[in-house]
XYZ file of C-alpha atoms in Angstrom:
410
model
C 92.895 97.870 99.201
C 94.076 94.993 97.031
C 92.938 91.575 96.000
C 92.700 89.262 98.976
C 91.577 91.910 101.453
C 87.790 92.104 101.682
C 85.982 94.794 103.627
C 83.241 93.581 105.957
C 81.201 96.723 105.209
C 79.928 95.574 101.821
C 80.728 93.429 98.831
C 84.222 94.090 97.538
C 84.683 94.678 93.811
C 88.161 94.159 92.345
C 88.957 96.640 89.567
C 92.012 96.847 87.323
C 93.439 100.372 87.286
C 96.638 100.765 85.249
C 97.372 97.092 85.895
C 96.834 97.347 89.648
C 93.869 95.602 91.247
C 92.025 97.727 93.738
C 89.130 96.648 95.908
C 86.157 98.993 95.698
C 82.866 98.749 97.558
C 80.032 97.978 95.187
C 76.650 99.607 95.564
C 76.038 102.768 97.545
C 78.641 104.170 99.888
C 77.894 104.429 103.581
C 77.169 107.548 105.570
C 80.195 109.779 105.857
C 81.572 108.488 102.554
C 81.895 109.975 99.062
C 81.376 107.746 96.023
C 83.893 108.261 93.232
C 82.774 108.110 89.599
C 84.199 104.575 89.340
C 82.275 103.372 92.414
C 85.115 103.613 94.925
C 84.161 104.874 98.398
C 86.328 107.337 100.334
C 85.951 109.468 103.442
C 83.683 112.475 102.796
C 86.262 114.762 104.407
C 88.709 113.838 101.629
C 86.451 115.437 99.009
C 87.992 118.646 97.602
C 90.867 118.679 100.102
C 93.617 119.020 97.494
C 94.699 115.344 97.617
C 93.537 112.969 94.866
C 92.197 109.942 96.752
C 89.884 108.445 94.090
C 91.822 106.404 91.532
C 89.974 108.373 88.833
C 90.676 111.702 90.633
C 86.919 112.450 90.716
C 87.087 113.602 94.364
C 88.983 116.706 93.212
C 86.798 117.542 90.195
C 84.258 120.395 90.125
C 85.487 121.672 93.475
C 84.678 125.266 94.395
C 87.833 127.389 94.215
C 89.213 128.180 97.671
C 88.349 131.681 98.773
C 91.325 133.639 100.028
C 90.935 136.589 102.360
C 92.024 140.130 101.508
C 95.200 139.446 103.486
C 96.062 136.367 101.440
C 97.349 135.580 97.933
C 95.878 132.768 95.853
C 98.427 130.571 94.039
C 97.625 130.165 90.336
C 97.875 126.399 89.805
C 97.097 124.846 93.193
C 94.683 127.545 94.377
C 96.090 127.442 97.909
C 96.116 130.627 99.980
C 99.290 132.101 101.423
C 99.807 135.329 103.440
C 100.356 138.468 101.358
C 103.623 138.923 103.241
C 105.000 135.870 101.445
C 104.503 137.480 98.011
C 107.636 138.916 96.406
C 109.809 137.907 99.375
C 112.384 136.148 97.196
C 111.170 132.666 98.163
C 108.718 130.566 96.128
C 105.903 129.571 98.489
C 103.460 128.429 95.792
C 104.191 125.163 93.982
C 104.148 126.997 90.649
C 106.137 129.948 92.018
C 103.316 132.338 91.099
C 103.892 134.355 94.288
C 107.278 135.376 92.865
C 106.249 135.799 89.220
C 104.378 139.044 89.687
C 105.808 142.525 89.187
C 108.204 142.108 92.084
C 110.817 144.825 92.283
C 110.220 145.971 88.720
C 110.317 142.446 87.246
C 107.942 141.734 84.364
C 106.311 138.574 83.041
C 108.173 136.461 80.489
C 107.121 136.337 76.787
C 105.326 132.993 77.281
C 103.226 134.416 80.116
C 100.147 136.631 80.327
C 100.273 139.675 82.619
C 97.158 140.114 84.722
C 95.969 143.648 85.382
C 97.233 143.542 88.978
C 100.648 142.242 87.870
C 100.280 138.498 88.346
C 101.951 136.253 85.759
C 100.190 133.149 84.425
C 100.941 130.794 81.475
C 99.804 132.408 78.223
C 97.745 129.313 77.336
C 95.514 130.064 80.351
C 94.246 133.223 78.628
C 90.555 132.862 77.621
C 90.346 129.156 78.500
C 87.126 129.465 80.569
C 89.104 129.185 83.847
C 89.740 132.289 85.963
C 93.424 132.173 86.906
C 94.165 135.845 87.576
C 93.225 137.095 91.014
C 91.313 139.914 89.296
C 89.887 137.533 86.618
C 91.436 139.707 83.893
C 92.576 136.621 81.932
C 88.933 135.909 81.063
C 87.927 139.485 80.163
C 87.197 140.509 76.551
C 87.382 136.914 75.311
C 85.898 135.798 72.001
C 85.076 132.206 72.897
C 84.649 130.030 69.778
C 81.678 127.726 69.301
C 82.650 124.098 69.880
C 82.370 121.991 66.718
C 82.968 118.615 68.380
C 82.846 118.311 72.192
C 82.519 120.803 75.046
C 84.121 120.636 78.477
C 81.941 121.215 81.525
C 83.546 124.661 81.918
C 82.718 125.599 78.318
C 86.103 124.961 76.665
C 86.338 122.860 73.492
C 88.059 119.576 72.785
C 88.153 116.970 69.995
C 86.175 113.731 69.764
C 89.434 111.779 69.779
C 90.301 113.265 73.169
C 87.180 111.894 74.852
C 87.965 109.036 77.261
C 91.551 108.690 75.990
C 93.008 108.499 79.498
C 94.415 112.029 79.331
C 92.970 115.139 80.971
C 92.419 117.479 78.030
C 89.797 119.641 79.777
C 91.246 121.513 82.733
C 88.240 120.402 84.789
C 88.755 116.771 83.722
C 85.246 116.489 82.265
C 86.555 114.851 79.059
C 87.218 111.716 81.127
C 83.782 111.535 82.794
C 81.467 108.520 82.286
C 84.005 106.463 80.334
C 82.848 102.863 80.007
C 84.462 101.625 76.786
C 87.547 99.561 77.497
C 89.539 97.132 75.394
C 91.658 94.658 77.300
C 95.216 93.966 76.123
C 96.292 90.517 75.019
C 96.541 87.847 77.761
C 93.798 89.584 79.752
C 90.136 88.680 80.191
C 87.438 91.296 79.643
C 84.682 91.095 82.233
C 81.043 91.667 81.335
C 81.270 95.074 83.021
C 84.263 96.009 80.835
C 87.036 95.640 83.415
C 90.246 93.786 82.553
C 91.824 91.034 84.628
C 94.673 88.546 83.948
C 93.548 85.311 82.308
C 94.956 83.414 85.287
C 92.286 85.023 87.502
C 89.448 83.353 85.568
C 87.824 80.420 87.440
C 90.113 80.847 90.453
C 87.354 80.977 93.105
C 87.628 84.783 93.288
C 85.167 87.376 91.991
C 87.874 89.537 90.439
C 85.548 91.257 87.974
C 83.079 92.474 90.561
C 80.148 91.109 88.544
C 81.303 87.481 88.998
C 81.535 87.045 85.212
C 85.036 85.546 85.578
C 83.600 82.716 87.684
C 80.628 81.804 85.466
C 80.537 78.335 83.878
C 83.570 77.115 85.840
C 84.074 73.465 86.807
C 85.936 73.350 90.123
C 87.803 70.156 91.011
C 88.513 68.743 94.475
C 92.143 68.943 95.563
C 94.169 65.717 95.541
C 96.271 64.388 98.414
C 99.428 65.999 96.999
C 97.805 69.408 96.741
C 97.113 72.198 99.218
C 93.573 73.558 99.442
C 93.511 77.338 99.643
C 90.894 79.131 101.724
C 89.208 80.148 98.479
C 89.018 76.521 97.303
C 91.828 76.747 94.753
C 94.256 73.788 94.540
C 98.023 74.299 94.436
C 100.961 71.856 94.766
C 102.105 71.267 98.348
C 105.618 72.447 97.423
C 104.209 75.918 96.753
C 103.271 76.382 100.415
C 105.570 78.829 102.262
C 107.597 79.596 99.132
C 107.185 83.383 99.501
C 104.689 83.515 96.620
C 100.979 84.266 97.022
C 99.917 81.282 94.922
C 96.470 81.022 96.503
C 95.661 84.665 95.897
C 94.396 85.010 99.472
C 97.799 84.415 101.130
C 96.484 81.291 102.865
C 99.505 79.324 101.569
C 101.906 81.837 103.140
C 100.290 82.373 106.534
C 102.519 81.444 109.451
C 105.628 81.397 107.269
C 108.699 83.430 108.098
C 109.344 86.261 105.646
C 112.693 87.808 104.764
C 111.167 90.550 102.615
C 112.748 93.960 102.704
C 111.068 97.189 103.692
C 112.233 99.471 100.898
C 110.390 102.655 100.017
C 108.027 102.704 97.016
C 110.004 102.823 93.781
C 113.041 101.153 95.350
C 114.668 97.741 94.855
C 116.306 95.699 97.600
C 119.915 94.744 96.883
C 120.356 90.940 97.205
C 122.194 89.950 100.391
C 122.231 93.527 101.658
C 119.880 95.895 103.505
C 120.644 98.601 100.918
C 117.778 99.833 98.705
C 118.309 101.644 95.401
C 115.887 103.332 93.002
C 114.377 100.938 90.474
C 115.755 103.009 87.572
C 119.291 102.167 88.744
C 118.775 98.418 88.400
C 120.561 97.130 85.292
C 121.556 100.622 84.134
C 125.165 99.588 83.482
C 126.497 101.166 86.680
C 126.911 99.150 89.919
C 124.979 100.746 92.794
C 124.474 97.813 95.189
C 127.316 96.402 97.303
C 129.191 93.950 95.119
C 127.415 95.240 92.034
C 124.517 92.809 92.530
C 122.189 95.138 90.621
C 124.051 94.517 87.353
C 124.986 91.600 85.085
C 127.550 89.269 86.681
C 128.801 86.545 84.352
C 130.705 84.817 87.156
C 127.548 84.490 89.258
C 125.522 83.649 86.130
C 123.310 86.708 86.682
C 122.210 88.445 83.470
C 119.953 91.490 83.236
C 116.829 90.477 81.325
C 113.026 90.166 81.364
C 113.062 86.370 81.024
C 111.080 85.710 84.227
C 108.473 88.438 83.702
C 105.892 86.216 82.018
C 106.108 83.693 84.860
C 105.902 86.360 87.569
C 102.536 87.701 86.331
C 103.203 91.095 87.927
C 100.062 93.024 88.801
C 101.515 96.395 87.711
C 104.799 96.143 85.814
C 107.999 94.134 85.422
C 111.498 95.682 85.339
C 114.562 93.894 84.041
C 116.908 92.606 86.748
C 119.930 90.308 87.099
C 117.503 87.590 88.222
C 115.543 87.837 84.957
C 112.957 90.427 85.962
C 111.357 91.893 89.073
C 107.879 93.273 89.749
C 107.340 96.922 90.642
C 104.339 98.998 91.708
C 102.929 102.507 91.162
C 103.699 105.397 93.499
C 102.510 104.774 97.045
C 102.608 100.965 96.759
C 105.274 98.290 97.278
C 105.588 94.696 96.102
C 103.997 92.255 98.565
C 105.624 89.128 99.970
C 104.358 87.151 96.989
C 106.787 89.123 94.775
C 103.915 89.845 92.356
C 101.088 91.903 93.816
C 101.064 95.476 95.133
C 100.109 96.605 98.635
C 99.710 100.084 100.044
C 102.759 101.547 101.781
C 102.477 103.910 104.727
C 104.013 107.007 103.123
C 104.222 108.667 106.528
C 107.091 106.294 107.393
C 109.245 108.158 104.859
C 111.189 110.696 106.883
C 110.578 114.280 105.792
C 107.661 113.557 103.450
C 105.600 116.054 105.487
C 106.974 118.884 107.606
C 104.605 118.320 110.525
C 101.427 116.203 110.328
C 100.977 113.266 107.949
C 97.902 111.132 107.209
C 98.419 107.969 105.171
C 95.825 107.150 102.511
C 95.603 104.303 99.977
C 98.320 104.975 97.413
C 98.971 108.502 98.665
C 99.165 110.692 101.771
C 97.933 114.060 103.020
C 100.101 116.641 104.805
C 98.797 119.250 107.227
C 100.196 121.725 109.732
C 99.690 122.584 113.375
C 97.817 125.740 114.397
C 99.757 128.869 113.529
C 101.306 127.409 110.368
C 100.472 127.562 106.650
C 100.783 124.558 104.344
C 102.509 125.385 101.087
C 103.735 123.302 98.155
C 101.713 120.419 99.545
C 104.192 119.417 102.257
C 105.984 122.477 103.687
C 104.744 124.144 106.889
C 105.652 127.796 107.286
C 105.008 129.822 110.429
C 102.326 132.484 110.153
C 103.499 136.048 110.601
C 102.114 137.561 113.800
C 103.300 140.971 114.933
C 107.063 141.281 114.837
C 108.041 137.742 115.787
C 108.083 134.456 113.950
C 107.886 131.082 115.683
C 110.533 128.768 114.243
C 110.337 124.983 114.579
C 113.476 122.907 114.127
C 112.959 119.159 113.776
C 116.000 116.896 113.975
C 116.101 113.236 112.847
C 115.997 111.857 116.386
C 112.586 113.431 116.869
C 113.577 116.232 119.272
C 111.769 119.517 118.658
C 113.209 122.881 119.707
C 111.064 126.018 119.875
C 112.500 129.509 119.642
C 111.556 133.014 118.545
C 113.548 135.554 116.628
C 112.913 139.134 115.477
C 111.345 139.413 112.036
């Protein structure tokens, strides 16, 4: 949820996360909700489900390891369970390929891996790190754990003082990033009383962007003149800014009822000017024409030069990429640029064909894949039929949405 969209369930608190402003519910979360370490509220069912829904990933921390049955194999990194029949079948079913890294057909572990007693291969750095990665826990046997001289992870591992709250997960359980409150805002940003960072332009704009209202303290608000438009929030903007495809009000009240010619490109893509074609943002101004007519590159004839000249004026919420128009805003994974050409809004990932094999649930900034009964989810998005007797049910999905069911001998 982004700036300008307020939940009616409670007071909305706008928080800057990696330059993106997310709306969190302040205070306690409601029944059926889990409160993230940063105060964000999510569905309780999303806790420890393998998908990181909290922006600080706290919904997937300190989760009990999934228990696999005697007929299943536990993948090393993800911890997901797959049927034993999928192990050593020549196909990697685990994301890390651990189901094919065991002593399959006489194969042995590589020099940079540790061989568990039952033959499983894991990264050598996982040996004696306070986390049980081997199915038989042999990677944590006969360990001489050192005494921590600086800081200790929740699981007992050691890390340095400089690694505490540095934005990187140095403890495998993520505990080195717990309870981090110290924050220093970059230049051109305002530091709220609660430590959050917001753009200077958001100060005294009739919006509680900080969440503690510190950005609206001591402000003198003026009445709008006859040549100005009064936003719903009370902000004044020039009349010529109304219906100009920019969210100048911050609450979109100056763009309501206006026709929009915005494109519907996938996250991480850029719409080619004058064409419905979308290309990856990395291909814009890379010296190679990818759009029809080469509109993604410098064109001296059309007076289009790849640069960042417009970036300061755009005030992008997340980041600005060079473009032939002098810069264009882009958003993190799972979000697209809104009609104002500056802010980021959530994109329904489930609209991307093939992102999940069967069932897809869209979530803010991410998505969650699942499978129908009789199927196993592997690698986070692939559904594989469960082995039952001597037949395997095979599902073939074609782009037009027709599904064929058939059986074949195993």
